[in-house]
Coordinates of C-alpha atoms in Angstrom, one line a residue:
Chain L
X23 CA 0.0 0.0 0.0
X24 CA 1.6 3.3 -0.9
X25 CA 2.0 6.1 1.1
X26 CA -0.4 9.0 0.3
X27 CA -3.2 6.2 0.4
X28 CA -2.5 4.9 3.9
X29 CA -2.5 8.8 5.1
X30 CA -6.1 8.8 3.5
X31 CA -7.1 5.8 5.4
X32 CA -6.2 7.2 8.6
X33 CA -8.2 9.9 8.1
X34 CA -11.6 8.4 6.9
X35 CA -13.9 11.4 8.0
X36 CA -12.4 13.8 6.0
X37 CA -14.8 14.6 3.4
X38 CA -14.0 15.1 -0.3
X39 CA -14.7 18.8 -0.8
X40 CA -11.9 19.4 2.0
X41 CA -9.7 17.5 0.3
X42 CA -9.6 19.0 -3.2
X43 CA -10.8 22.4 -2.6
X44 CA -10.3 24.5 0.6
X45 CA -13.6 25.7 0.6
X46 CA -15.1 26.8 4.0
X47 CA -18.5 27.8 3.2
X48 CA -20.5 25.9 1.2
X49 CA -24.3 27.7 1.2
X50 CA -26.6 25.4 -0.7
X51 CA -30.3 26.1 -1.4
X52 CA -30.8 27.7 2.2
X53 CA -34.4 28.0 2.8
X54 CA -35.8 30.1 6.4
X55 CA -39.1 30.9 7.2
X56 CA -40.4 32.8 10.3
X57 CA -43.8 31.7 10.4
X58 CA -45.2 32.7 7.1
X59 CA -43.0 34.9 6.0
X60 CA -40.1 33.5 3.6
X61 CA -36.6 35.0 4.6
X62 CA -34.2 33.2 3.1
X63 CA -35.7 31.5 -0.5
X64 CA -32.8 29.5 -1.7
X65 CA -29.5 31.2 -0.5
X66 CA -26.8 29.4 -2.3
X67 CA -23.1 30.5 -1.6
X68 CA -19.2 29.3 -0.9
X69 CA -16.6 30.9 0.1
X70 CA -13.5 29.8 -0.1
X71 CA -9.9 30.3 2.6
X72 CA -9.0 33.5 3.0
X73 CA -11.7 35.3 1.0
X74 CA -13.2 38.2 2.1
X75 CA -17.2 38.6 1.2
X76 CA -19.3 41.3 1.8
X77 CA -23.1 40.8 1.9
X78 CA -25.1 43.9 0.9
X79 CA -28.5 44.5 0.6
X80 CA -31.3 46.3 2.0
X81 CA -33.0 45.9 5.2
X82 CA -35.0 42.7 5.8
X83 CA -33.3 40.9 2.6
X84 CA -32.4 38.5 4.8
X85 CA -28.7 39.2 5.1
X86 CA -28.6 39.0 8.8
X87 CA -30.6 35.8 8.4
X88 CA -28.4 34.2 6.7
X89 CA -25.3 35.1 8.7
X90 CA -26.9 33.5 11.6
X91 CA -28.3 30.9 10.1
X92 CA -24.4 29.8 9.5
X93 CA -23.7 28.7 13.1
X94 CA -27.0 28.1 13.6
X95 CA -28.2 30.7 15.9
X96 CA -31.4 29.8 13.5
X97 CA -32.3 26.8 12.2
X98 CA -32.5 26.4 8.4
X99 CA -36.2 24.9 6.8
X100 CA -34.7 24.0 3.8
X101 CA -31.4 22.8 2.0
X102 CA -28.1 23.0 3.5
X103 CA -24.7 24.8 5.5
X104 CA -21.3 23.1 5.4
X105 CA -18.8 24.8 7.4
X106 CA -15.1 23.4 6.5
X107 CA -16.7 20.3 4.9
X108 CA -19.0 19.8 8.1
X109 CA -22.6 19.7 7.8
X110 CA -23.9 22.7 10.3
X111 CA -26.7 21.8 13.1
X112 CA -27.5 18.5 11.4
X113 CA -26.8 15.1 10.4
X114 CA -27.2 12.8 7.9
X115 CA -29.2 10.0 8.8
X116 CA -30.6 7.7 5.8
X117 CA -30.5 10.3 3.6
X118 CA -32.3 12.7 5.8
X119 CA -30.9 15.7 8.0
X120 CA -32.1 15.4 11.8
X121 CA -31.1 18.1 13.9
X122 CA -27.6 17.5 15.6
X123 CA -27.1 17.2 19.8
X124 CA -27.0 20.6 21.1
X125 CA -23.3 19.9 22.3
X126 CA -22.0 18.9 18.5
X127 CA -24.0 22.3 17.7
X128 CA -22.2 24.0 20.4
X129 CA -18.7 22.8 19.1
X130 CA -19.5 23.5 15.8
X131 CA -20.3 27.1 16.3
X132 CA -16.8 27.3 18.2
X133 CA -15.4 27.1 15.2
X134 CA -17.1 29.8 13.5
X135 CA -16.8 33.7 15.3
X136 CA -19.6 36.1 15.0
X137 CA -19.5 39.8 15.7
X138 CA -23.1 41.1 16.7
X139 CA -24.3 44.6 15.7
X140 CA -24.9 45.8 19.0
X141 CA -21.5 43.7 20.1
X142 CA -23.4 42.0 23.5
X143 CA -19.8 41.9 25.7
X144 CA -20.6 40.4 28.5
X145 CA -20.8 43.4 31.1
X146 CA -20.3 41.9 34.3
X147 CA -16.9 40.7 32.7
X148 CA -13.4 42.8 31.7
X149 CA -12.5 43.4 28.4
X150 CA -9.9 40.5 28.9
X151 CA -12.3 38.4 30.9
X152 CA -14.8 38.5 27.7
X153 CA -12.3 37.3 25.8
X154 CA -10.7 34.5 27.8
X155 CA -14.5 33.3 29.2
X156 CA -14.8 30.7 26.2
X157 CA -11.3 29.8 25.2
X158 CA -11.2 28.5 29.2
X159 CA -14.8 27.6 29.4
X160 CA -15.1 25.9 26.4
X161 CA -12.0 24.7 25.0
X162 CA -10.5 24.0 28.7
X163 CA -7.4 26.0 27.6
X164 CA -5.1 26.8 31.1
X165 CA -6.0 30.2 32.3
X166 CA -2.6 31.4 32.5
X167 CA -2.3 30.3 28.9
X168 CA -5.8 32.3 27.7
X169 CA -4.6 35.2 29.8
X170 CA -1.4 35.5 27.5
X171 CA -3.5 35.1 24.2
X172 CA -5.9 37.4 25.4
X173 CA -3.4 40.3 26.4
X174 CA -1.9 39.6 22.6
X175 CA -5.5 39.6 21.3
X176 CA -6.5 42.9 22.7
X177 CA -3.2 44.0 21.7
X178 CA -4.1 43.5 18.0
X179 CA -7.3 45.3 18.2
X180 CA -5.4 48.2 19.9
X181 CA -6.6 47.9 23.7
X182 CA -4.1 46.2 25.1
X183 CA -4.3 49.0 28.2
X184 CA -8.1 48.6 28.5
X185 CA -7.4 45.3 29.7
X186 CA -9.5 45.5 33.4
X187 CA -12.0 47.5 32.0
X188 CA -15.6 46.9 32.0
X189 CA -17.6 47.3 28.5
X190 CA -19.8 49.9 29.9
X191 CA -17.0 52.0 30.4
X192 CA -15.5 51.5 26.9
X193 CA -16.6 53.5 23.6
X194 CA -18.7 51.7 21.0
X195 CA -15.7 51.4 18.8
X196 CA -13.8 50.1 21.6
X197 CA -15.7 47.5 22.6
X198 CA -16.6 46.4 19.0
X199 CA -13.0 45.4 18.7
X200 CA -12.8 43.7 21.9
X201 CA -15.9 41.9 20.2
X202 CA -13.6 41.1 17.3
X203 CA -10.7 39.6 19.8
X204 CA -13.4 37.3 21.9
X205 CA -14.4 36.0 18.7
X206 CA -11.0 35.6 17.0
X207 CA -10.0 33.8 20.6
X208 CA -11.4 30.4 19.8
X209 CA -9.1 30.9 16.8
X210 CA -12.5 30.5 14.2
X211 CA -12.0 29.4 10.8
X212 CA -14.9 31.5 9.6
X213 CA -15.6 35.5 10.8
X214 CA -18.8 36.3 10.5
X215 CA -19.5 40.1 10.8
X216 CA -23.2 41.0 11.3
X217 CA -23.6 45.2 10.2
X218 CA -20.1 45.2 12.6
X219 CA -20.3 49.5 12.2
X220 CA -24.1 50.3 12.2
X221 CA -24.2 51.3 15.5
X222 CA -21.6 52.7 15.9
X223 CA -20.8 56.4 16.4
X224 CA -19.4 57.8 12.8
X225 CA -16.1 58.9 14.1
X226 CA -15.2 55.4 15.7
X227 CA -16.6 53.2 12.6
X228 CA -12.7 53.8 11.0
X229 CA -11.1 52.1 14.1
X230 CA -13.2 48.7 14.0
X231 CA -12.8 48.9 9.9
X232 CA -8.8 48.7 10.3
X233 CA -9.1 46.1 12.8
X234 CA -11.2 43.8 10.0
X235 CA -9.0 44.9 7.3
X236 CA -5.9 44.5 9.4
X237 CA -7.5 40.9 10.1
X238 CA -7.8 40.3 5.9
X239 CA -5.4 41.5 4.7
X240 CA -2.2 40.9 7.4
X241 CA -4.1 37.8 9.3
X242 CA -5.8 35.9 5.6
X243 CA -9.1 35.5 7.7
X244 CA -11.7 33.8 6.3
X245 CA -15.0 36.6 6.8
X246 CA -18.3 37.5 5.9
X247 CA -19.1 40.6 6.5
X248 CA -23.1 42.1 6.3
X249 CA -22.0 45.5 5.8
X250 CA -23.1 49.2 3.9
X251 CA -19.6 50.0 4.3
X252 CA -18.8 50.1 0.3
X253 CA -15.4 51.8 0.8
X254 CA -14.3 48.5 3.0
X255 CA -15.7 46.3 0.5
X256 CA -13.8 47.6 -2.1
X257 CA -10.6 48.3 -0.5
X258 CA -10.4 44.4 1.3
X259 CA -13.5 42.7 -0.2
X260 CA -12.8 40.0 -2.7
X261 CA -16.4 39.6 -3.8
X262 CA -20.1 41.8 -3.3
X263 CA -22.9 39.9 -2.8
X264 CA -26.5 41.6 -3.2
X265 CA -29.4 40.3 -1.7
X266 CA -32.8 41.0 -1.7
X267 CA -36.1 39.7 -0.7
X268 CA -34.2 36.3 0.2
X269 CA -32.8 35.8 -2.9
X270 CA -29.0 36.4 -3.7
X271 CA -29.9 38.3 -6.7
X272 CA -26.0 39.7 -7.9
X273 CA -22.3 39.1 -6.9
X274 CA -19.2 39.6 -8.5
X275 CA -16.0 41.9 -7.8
X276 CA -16.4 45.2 -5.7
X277 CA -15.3 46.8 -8.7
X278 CA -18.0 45.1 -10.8
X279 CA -20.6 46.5 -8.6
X280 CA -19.2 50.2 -8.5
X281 CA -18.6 50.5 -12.3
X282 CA -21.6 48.0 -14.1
X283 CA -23.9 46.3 -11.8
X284 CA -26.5 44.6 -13.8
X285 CA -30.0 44.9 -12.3
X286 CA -32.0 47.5 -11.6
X287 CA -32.6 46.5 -8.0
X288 CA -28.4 46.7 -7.1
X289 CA -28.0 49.9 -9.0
X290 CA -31.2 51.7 -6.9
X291 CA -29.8 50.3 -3.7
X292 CA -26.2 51.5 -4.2
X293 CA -27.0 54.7 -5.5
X294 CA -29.1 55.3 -2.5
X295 CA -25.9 54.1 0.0
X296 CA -23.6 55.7 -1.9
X297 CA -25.3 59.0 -2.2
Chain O
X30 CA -49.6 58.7 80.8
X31 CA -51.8 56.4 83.6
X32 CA -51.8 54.4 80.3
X33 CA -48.1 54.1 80.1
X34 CA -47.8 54.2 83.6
X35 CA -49.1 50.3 83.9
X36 CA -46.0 49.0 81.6
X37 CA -43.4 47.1 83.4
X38 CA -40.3 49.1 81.1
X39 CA -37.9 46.9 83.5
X40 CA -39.1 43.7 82.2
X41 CA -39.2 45.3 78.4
X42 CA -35.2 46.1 79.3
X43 CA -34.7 43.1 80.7
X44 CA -35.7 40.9 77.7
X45 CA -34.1 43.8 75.3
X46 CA -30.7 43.8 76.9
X47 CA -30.6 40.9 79.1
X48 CA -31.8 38.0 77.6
X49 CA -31.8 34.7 78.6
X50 CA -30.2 31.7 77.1
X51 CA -33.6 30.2 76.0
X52 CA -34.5 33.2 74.3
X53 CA -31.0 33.3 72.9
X54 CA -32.0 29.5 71.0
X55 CA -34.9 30.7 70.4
X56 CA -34.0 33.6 68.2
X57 CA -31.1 31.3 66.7
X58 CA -34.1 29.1 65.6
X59 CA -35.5 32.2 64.3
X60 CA -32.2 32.7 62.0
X61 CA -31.4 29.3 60.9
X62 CA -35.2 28.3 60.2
X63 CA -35.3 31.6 58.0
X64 CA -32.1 31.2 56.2
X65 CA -32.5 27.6 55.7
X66 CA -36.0 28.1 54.3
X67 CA -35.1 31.0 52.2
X68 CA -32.2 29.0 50.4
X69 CA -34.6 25.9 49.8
X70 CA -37.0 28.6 48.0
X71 CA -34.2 30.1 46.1
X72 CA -33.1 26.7 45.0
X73 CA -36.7 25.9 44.1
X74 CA -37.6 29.2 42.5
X75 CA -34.5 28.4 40.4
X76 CA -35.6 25.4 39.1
X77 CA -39.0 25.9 38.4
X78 CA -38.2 29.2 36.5
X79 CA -35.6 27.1 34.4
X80 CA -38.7 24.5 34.6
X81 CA -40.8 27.6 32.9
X82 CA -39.2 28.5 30.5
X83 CA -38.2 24.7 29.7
X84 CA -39.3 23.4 25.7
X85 CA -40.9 20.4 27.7
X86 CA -44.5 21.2 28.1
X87 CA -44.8 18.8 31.4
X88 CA -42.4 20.7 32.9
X89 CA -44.1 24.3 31.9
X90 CA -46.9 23.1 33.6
X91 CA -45.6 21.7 36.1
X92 CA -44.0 25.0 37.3
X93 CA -47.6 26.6 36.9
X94 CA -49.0 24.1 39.1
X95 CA -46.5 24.8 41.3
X96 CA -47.0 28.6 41.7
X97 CA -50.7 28.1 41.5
X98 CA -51.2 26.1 44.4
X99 CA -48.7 27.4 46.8
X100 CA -49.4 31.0 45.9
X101 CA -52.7 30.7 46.2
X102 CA -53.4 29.3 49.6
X103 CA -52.5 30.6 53.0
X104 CA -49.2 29.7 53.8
X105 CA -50.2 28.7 57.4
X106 CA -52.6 26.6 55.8
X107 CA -49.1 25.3 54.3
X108 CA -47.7 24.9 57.4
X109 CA -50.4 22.5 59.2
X110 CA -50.8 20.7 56.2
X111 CA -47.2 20.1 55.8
X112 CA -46.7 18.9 59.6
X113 CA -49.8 17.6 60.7
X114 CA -51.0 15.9 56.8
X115 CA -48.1 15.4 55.0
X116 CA -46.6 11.7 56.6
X117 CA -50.5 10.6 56.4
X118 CA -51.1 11.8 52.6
X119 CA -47.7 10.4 51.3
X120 CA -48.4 7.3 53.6
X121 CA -44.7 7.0 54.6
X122 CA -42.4 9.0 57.3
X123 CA -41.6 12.6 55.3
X124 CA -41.6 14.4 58.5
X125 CA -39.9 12.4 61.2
X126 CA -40.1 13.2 65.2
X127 CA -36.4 14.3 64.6
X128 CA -33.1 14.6 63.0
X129 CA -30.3 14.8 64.2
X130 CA -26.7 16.0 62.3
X131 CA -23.8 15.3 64.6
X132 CA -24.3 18.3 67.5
X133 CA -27.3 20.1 65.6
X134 CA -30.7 18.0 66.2
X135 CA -33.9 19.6 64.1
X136 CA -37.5 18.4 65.3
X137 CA -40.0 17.3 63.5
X138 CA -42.1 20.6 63.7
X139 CA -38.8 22.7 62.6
X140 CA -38.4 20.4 59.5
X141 CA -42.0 20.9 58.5
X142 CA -41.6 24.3 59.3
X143 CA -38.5 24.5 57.0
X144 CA -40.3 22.7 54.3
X145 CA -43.4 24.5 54.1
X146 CA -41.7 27.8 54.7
X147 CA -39.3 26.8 52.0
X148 CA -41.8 25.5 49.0
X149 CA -44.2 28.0 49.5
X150 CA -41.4 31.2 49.0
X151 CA -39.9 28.9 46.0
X152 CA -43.4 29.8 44.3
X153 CA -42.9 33.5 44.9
X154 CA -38.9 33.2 43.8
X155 CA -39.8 31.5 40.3
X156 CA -41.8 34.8 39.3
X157 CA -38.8 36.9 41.0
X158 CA -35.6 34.8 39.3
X159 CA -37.8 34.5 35.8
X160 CA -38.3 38.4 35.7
X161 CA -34.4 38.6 36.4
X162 CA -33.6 36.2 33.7
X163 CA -36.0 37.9 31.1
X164 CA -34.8 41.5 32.1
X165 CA -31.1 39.8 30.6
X166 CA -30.9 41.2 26.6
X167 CA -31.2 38.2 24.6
X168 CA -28.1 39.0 22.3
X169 CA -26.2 37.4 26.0
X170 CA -27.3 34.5 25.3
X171 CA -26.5 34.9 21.8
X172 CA -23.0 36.1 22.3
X173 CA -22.4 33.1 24.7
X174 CA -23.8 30.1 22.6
X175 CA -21.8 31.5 19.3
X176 CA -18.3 31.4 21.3
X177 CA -19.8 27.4 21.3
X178 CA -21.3 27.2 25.1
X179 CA -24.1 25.0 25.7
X180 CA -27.3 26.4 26.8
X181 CA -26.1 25.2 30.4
X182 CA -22.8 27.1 30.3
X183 CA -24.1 30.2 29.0
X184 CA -26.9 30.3 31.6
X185 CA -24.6 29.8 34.5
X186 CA -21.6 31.9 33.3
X187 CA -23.3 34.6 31.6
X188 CA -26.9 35.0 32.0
X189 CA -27.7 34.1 35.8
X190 CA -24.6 36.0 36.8
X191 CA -25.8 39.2 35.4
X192 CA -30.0 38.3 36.7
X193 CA -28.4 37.8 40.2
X194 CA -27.8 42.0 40.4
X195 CA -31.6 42.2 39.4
X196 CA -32.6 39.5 41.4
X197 CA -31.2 40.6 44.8
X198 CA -33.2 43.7 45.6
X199 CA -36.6 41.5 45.6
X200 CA -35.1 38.4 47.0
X201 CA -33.7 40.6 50.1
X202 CA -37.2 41.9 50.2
X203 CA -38.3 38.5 50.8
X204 CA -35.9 37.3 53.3
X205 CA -37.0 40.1 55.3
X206 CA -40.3 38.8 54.9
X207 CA -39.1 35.4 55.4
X208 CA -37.3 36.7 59.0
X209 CA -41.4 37.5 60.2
X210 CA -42.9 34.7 58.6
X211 CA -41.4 32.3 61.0
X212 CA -43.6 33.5 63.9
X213 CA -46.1 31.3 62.0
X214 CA -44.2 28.3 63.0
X215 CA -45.0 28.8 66.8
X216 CA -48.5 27.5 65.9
X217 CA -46.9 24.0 65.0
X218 CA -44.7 24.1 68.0
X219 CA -41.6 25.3 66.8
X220 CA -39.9 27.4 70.1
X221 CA -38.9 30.8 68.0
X222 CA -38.7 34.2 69.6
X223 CA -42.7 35.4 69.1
X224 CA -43.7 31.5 70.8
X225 CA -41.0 32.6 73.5
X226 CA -43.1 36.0 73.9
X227 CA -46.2 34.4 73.9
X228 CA -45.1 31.9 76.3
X229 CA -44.0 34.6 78.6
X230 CA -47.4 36.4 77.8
X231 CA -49.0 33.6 78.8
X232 CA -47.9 33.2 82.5
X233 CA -47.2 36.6 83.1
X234 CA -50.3 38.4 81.0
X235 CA -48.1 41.2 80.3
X236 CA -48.6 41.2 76.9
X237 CA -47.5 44.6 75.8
X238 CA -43.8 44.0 77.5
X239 CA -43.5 40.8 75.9
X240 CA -44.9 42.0 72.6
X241 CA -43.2 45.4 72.5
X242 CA -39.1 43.3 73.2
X243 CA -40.2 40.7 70.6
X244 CA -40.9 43.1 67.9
X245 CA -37.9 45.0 69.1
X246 CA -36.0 41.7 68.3
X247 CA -37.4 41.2 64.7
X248 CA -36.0 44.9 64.1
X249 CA -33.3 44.1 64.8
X250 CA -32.9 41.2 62.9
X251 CA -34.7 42.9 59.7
X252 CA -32.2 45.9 60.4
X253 CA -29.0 43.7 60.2
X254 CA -30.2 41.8 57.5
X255 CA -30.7 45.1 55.5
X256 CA -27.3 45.9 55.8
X257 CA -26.0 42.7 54.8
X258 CA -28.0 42.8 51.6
X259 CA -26.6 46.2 51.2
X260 CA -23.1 44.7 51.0
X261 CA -24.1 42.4 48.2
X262 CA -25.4 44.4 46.3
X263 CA -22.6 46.8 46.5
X264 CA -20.2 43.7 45.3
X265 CA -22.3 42.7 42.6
X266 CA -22.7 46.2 41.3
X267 CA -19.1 46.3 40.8
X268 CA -19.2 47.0 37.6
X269 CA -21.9 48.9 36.9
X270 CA -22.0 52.9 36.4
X271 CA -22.8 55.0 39.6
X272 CA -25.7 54.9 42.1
X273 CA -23.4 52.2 44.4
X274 CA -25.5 53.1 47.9
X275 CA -22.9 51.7 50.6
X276 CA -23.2 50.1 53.7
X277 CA -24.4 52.8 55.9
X278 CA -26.7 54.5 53.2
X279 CA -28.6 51.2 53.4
X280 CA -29.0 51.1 56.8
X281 CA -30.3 54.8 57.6
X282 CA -32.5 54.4 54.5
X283 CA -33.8 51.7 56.1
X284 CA -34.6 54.0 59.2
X285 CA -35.5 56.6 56.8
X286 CA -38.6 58.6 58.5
X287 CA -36.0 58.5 61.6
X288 CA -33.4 60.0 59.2
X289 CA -35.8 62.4 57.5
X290 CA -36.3 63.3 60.9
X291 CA -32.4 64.1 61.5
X292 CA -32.4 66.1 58.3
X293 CA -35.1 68.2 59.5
X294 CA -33.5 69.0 62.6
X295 CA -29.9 70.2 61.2

């Protein structure tokens, strides 16, 4: 038996999309209804290592949806998530997808780091406290070992002297990028960034931008980013994706959507962010 | 001031200043009956709040049942039942004559006590430790299960730690409470500080010298109590913004219409 075979062997569970392709997103036909209204109508999308996406679109196009829907904050009605080649929330069983054990969830959605709009730091916790809590909690990483990460987390987001503070004495900006840290802490293969700047005071929006760019372009981190922010997407953005009414409806380069979008829906929204 | 006149104050100093050993136990079966009591509710308020806001519709119900029936009936009514119906409804020994833990020996009538005192204030702390729960933003929970906690986790690290600082105002509340309900308990036998008063009342027919030291003595015990729960809340506010009131603004706001009174006079 040769070599490259036995390696293979050893390693049964590894499926084939991980093994030719380094995709980490693969988006296929996701379907989400609340109640009777239809969020998400067949969301199809991959993204691939180090890429950096940005999901445009106006309000209740499902974009926030379909962020959450990736580590299953929601639960999909219809087709299906694969995160690193690992089907997200459920598993197969006889051809059909039954909802996975809340703890296989739960370690899924370690892998996977979300930055809220409205950041949710814990407040009872420091800024280095929120971002050691899981690393210790969840991955059983030594505290003295979290603490160091931590301090060299909040470094990178430029707060390494805000260390003991508590969010609610911290600026928006501030604690959006002690967000960013807690997330990048359990050392996520996917960023997902949920309107990261939308409510955020103008003047500090620039600070938590250079942190994600910083993140793309020096750090090759895998994100999605819901954003409005077009001058991010086309400074670090690889890709534009437009939805609306559930439906990816455009995507292509940042450039093709600032120079020839192609329907009418993209060119009305943009001209109304952009103006 | 003939009315006056007729109290004994010696005996009221007497039993103020100089108590005696039995009224000593007696008010440390006062304490320990109220804080045993009130950490069996808190236990049980805990439980059937998670109980209420479990998917499982048994336990949902369950939990209603729960508060229904224990908030809706007298809790002395409770307290009989629980001591004088309970080993005869469950037809087996729920309430013994007495237990005994190394030097500490409860009797029957303080374990019923405990009991009924207990589950009937767990009904009132579900409502208290739900509200606190729901009063926590739900992105917490959010935040928490995203960095890949389980539901357990996340409601133990993140979202009961933060309830606890809403939670504490009311649940002192009811401890105070908690503290005077116990007099109940003299009607099942339990030797506490009012059935020590009574007692005295009874051979003596002094009431108002009796009564007036007793309720001195449940002051007291509300008063320290006050300031105790002042403390925690002080910690647990930590890290919140402001309005910290300290040690000593708890306890003269407890005496307030005496400090409103002090105010007036500077």
């Amino acid at each position: 038996m040769s070599e490259s075979s036995l390696a293979a062997e050893r390693r049964p569970n590894v499926p084939e999309a991980m093994t030719d392709t380094d995709l980490v997103l693969h988006a296929e036909d996701v379907h989400k209804r609340f109640g009777r209204l239809e969020v998400l109508r067949g969301v199809s999308l991959d993204v691939r290592r180090a890429e950096v996406v940005c999901i445009i679109g106006p309000s209740g196009s499902g974009k926030s949806t379909f962020l959450r829907c990736i580590n299953h904050l929601e639960k999909i009605d219809g087709g299906r998530i694969e995160v690193n080649g690992h089907l997200i929330g459920y598993r197969e069983r006889n051809g059909k997808l039954v909802e996975d054990s809340e703890r296989s969830i739960a370690r899924q959605r370690a892998e996977i780091g979300l930055v809220f709009q409205r950041f949710n730091l814990f407040p009872h916790k420091t800024a280095l406290e929120n971002v050691i809590e899981a690393p210790i909690r969840v991955r059983r990483v030594r505290e003295a070992d979290a603490r160091q990460q931590g301090e060299a987390l909040l470094d990178r987001v430029g707060l390494a002297d805000k260390r003991d503070v508590y969010p609610g004495k911290l600026s928006g900006g501030q604690q959006q990028r002690v967000a960013i840290a807690r997330a990048l802490a359990m050392n996520p293969a996917l960023m997902l960034f949920d309107e990261p700047t939308s409510a955020l005071d103008p003047e500090t929006i620039g600070e938590v931008l250079d942190v994600m760019k910083g993140l793309a372009v020096d750090f090759r981190t895998t994100m999605i980013v819901v954003t409005h922010e077009m001058g991010f997407a086309r400074e670090v953005g690889d890709r534009v994706v437009m939805m609306d009414d559930g439906r990816i409806i455009e995507e292509g380069t940042p450039e093709h959507f600032f120079h020839n979008p192609i329907e009418d829906r993209t060119r009305q929204f943009l001209s109304k962010i952009l103006a | 001031m003939t009315v006056l006149a007729t109290v004994d104050w010696h005996v009221v100093w007497q039993r103020i200043f100089h108590p005696d050993h039995v009224f000593a136990r007696a008010l440390w079966t006062t304490v320990y009956i109220a804080v045993l009591a009130q950490v069996l509710g808190v236990i049980l308020g805990l439980i059937a709040a998670l109980c209420r806001m479990s998917r499982l519709l048994p336990l949902r119900l369950l939990s209603g049942f729960y508060v229904l029936i224990f908030r809706g009936t007298p809790v002395i009514v409770q307290i009989f039942f629980m001591y004088y119906g309970a080993n005869l409804l469950f037809g087996f020994t729920l309430i013994p004559n007495s237990v005994s833990f190394g030097l500490f020996r409860l009797s029957g009538a303080v374990i019923a006590g405990i009991l009924a005192l207990g589950i009937n204030e767990g009904a009132y702390m579900r409502e208290i430790i739900r509200a606190g729960i729901d009063s926590i933003d739900k992105g917490q929970m959010e935040a928490a299960r995203s960095l890949g906690m389980t539901h357990r986790l996340a409601m133990r690290r993140i979202v009961l730690p933060q309830a606890a600082r809403v939670i504490v105002p009311p649940l002192g509340n009811e401890f105070n409470n908690m503290l005077k309900t116990t007099s109940l308990l003299f009607f099942i036998g339990v030797y506490e500080i009012f059935g020590d008063a009574d007692v005295h009342y009874s051979t003596t027919f002094q009431p108002v010298e009796y009564f007036l030291a007793v309720a001195f003595w449940y002051l007291v015990l509300t008063t320290a109590w006050t300031a105790i729960q002042a403390q925690i809340e002080r910690r647990l506010a930590v890290s919140e913004r402001g309005d910290v009131v300290g040690f000593w603004g708890r306890v003269t706001e407890a005496w307030q219409p005496l400090g409103a009174w002090a105010r007036g006079a500077r």
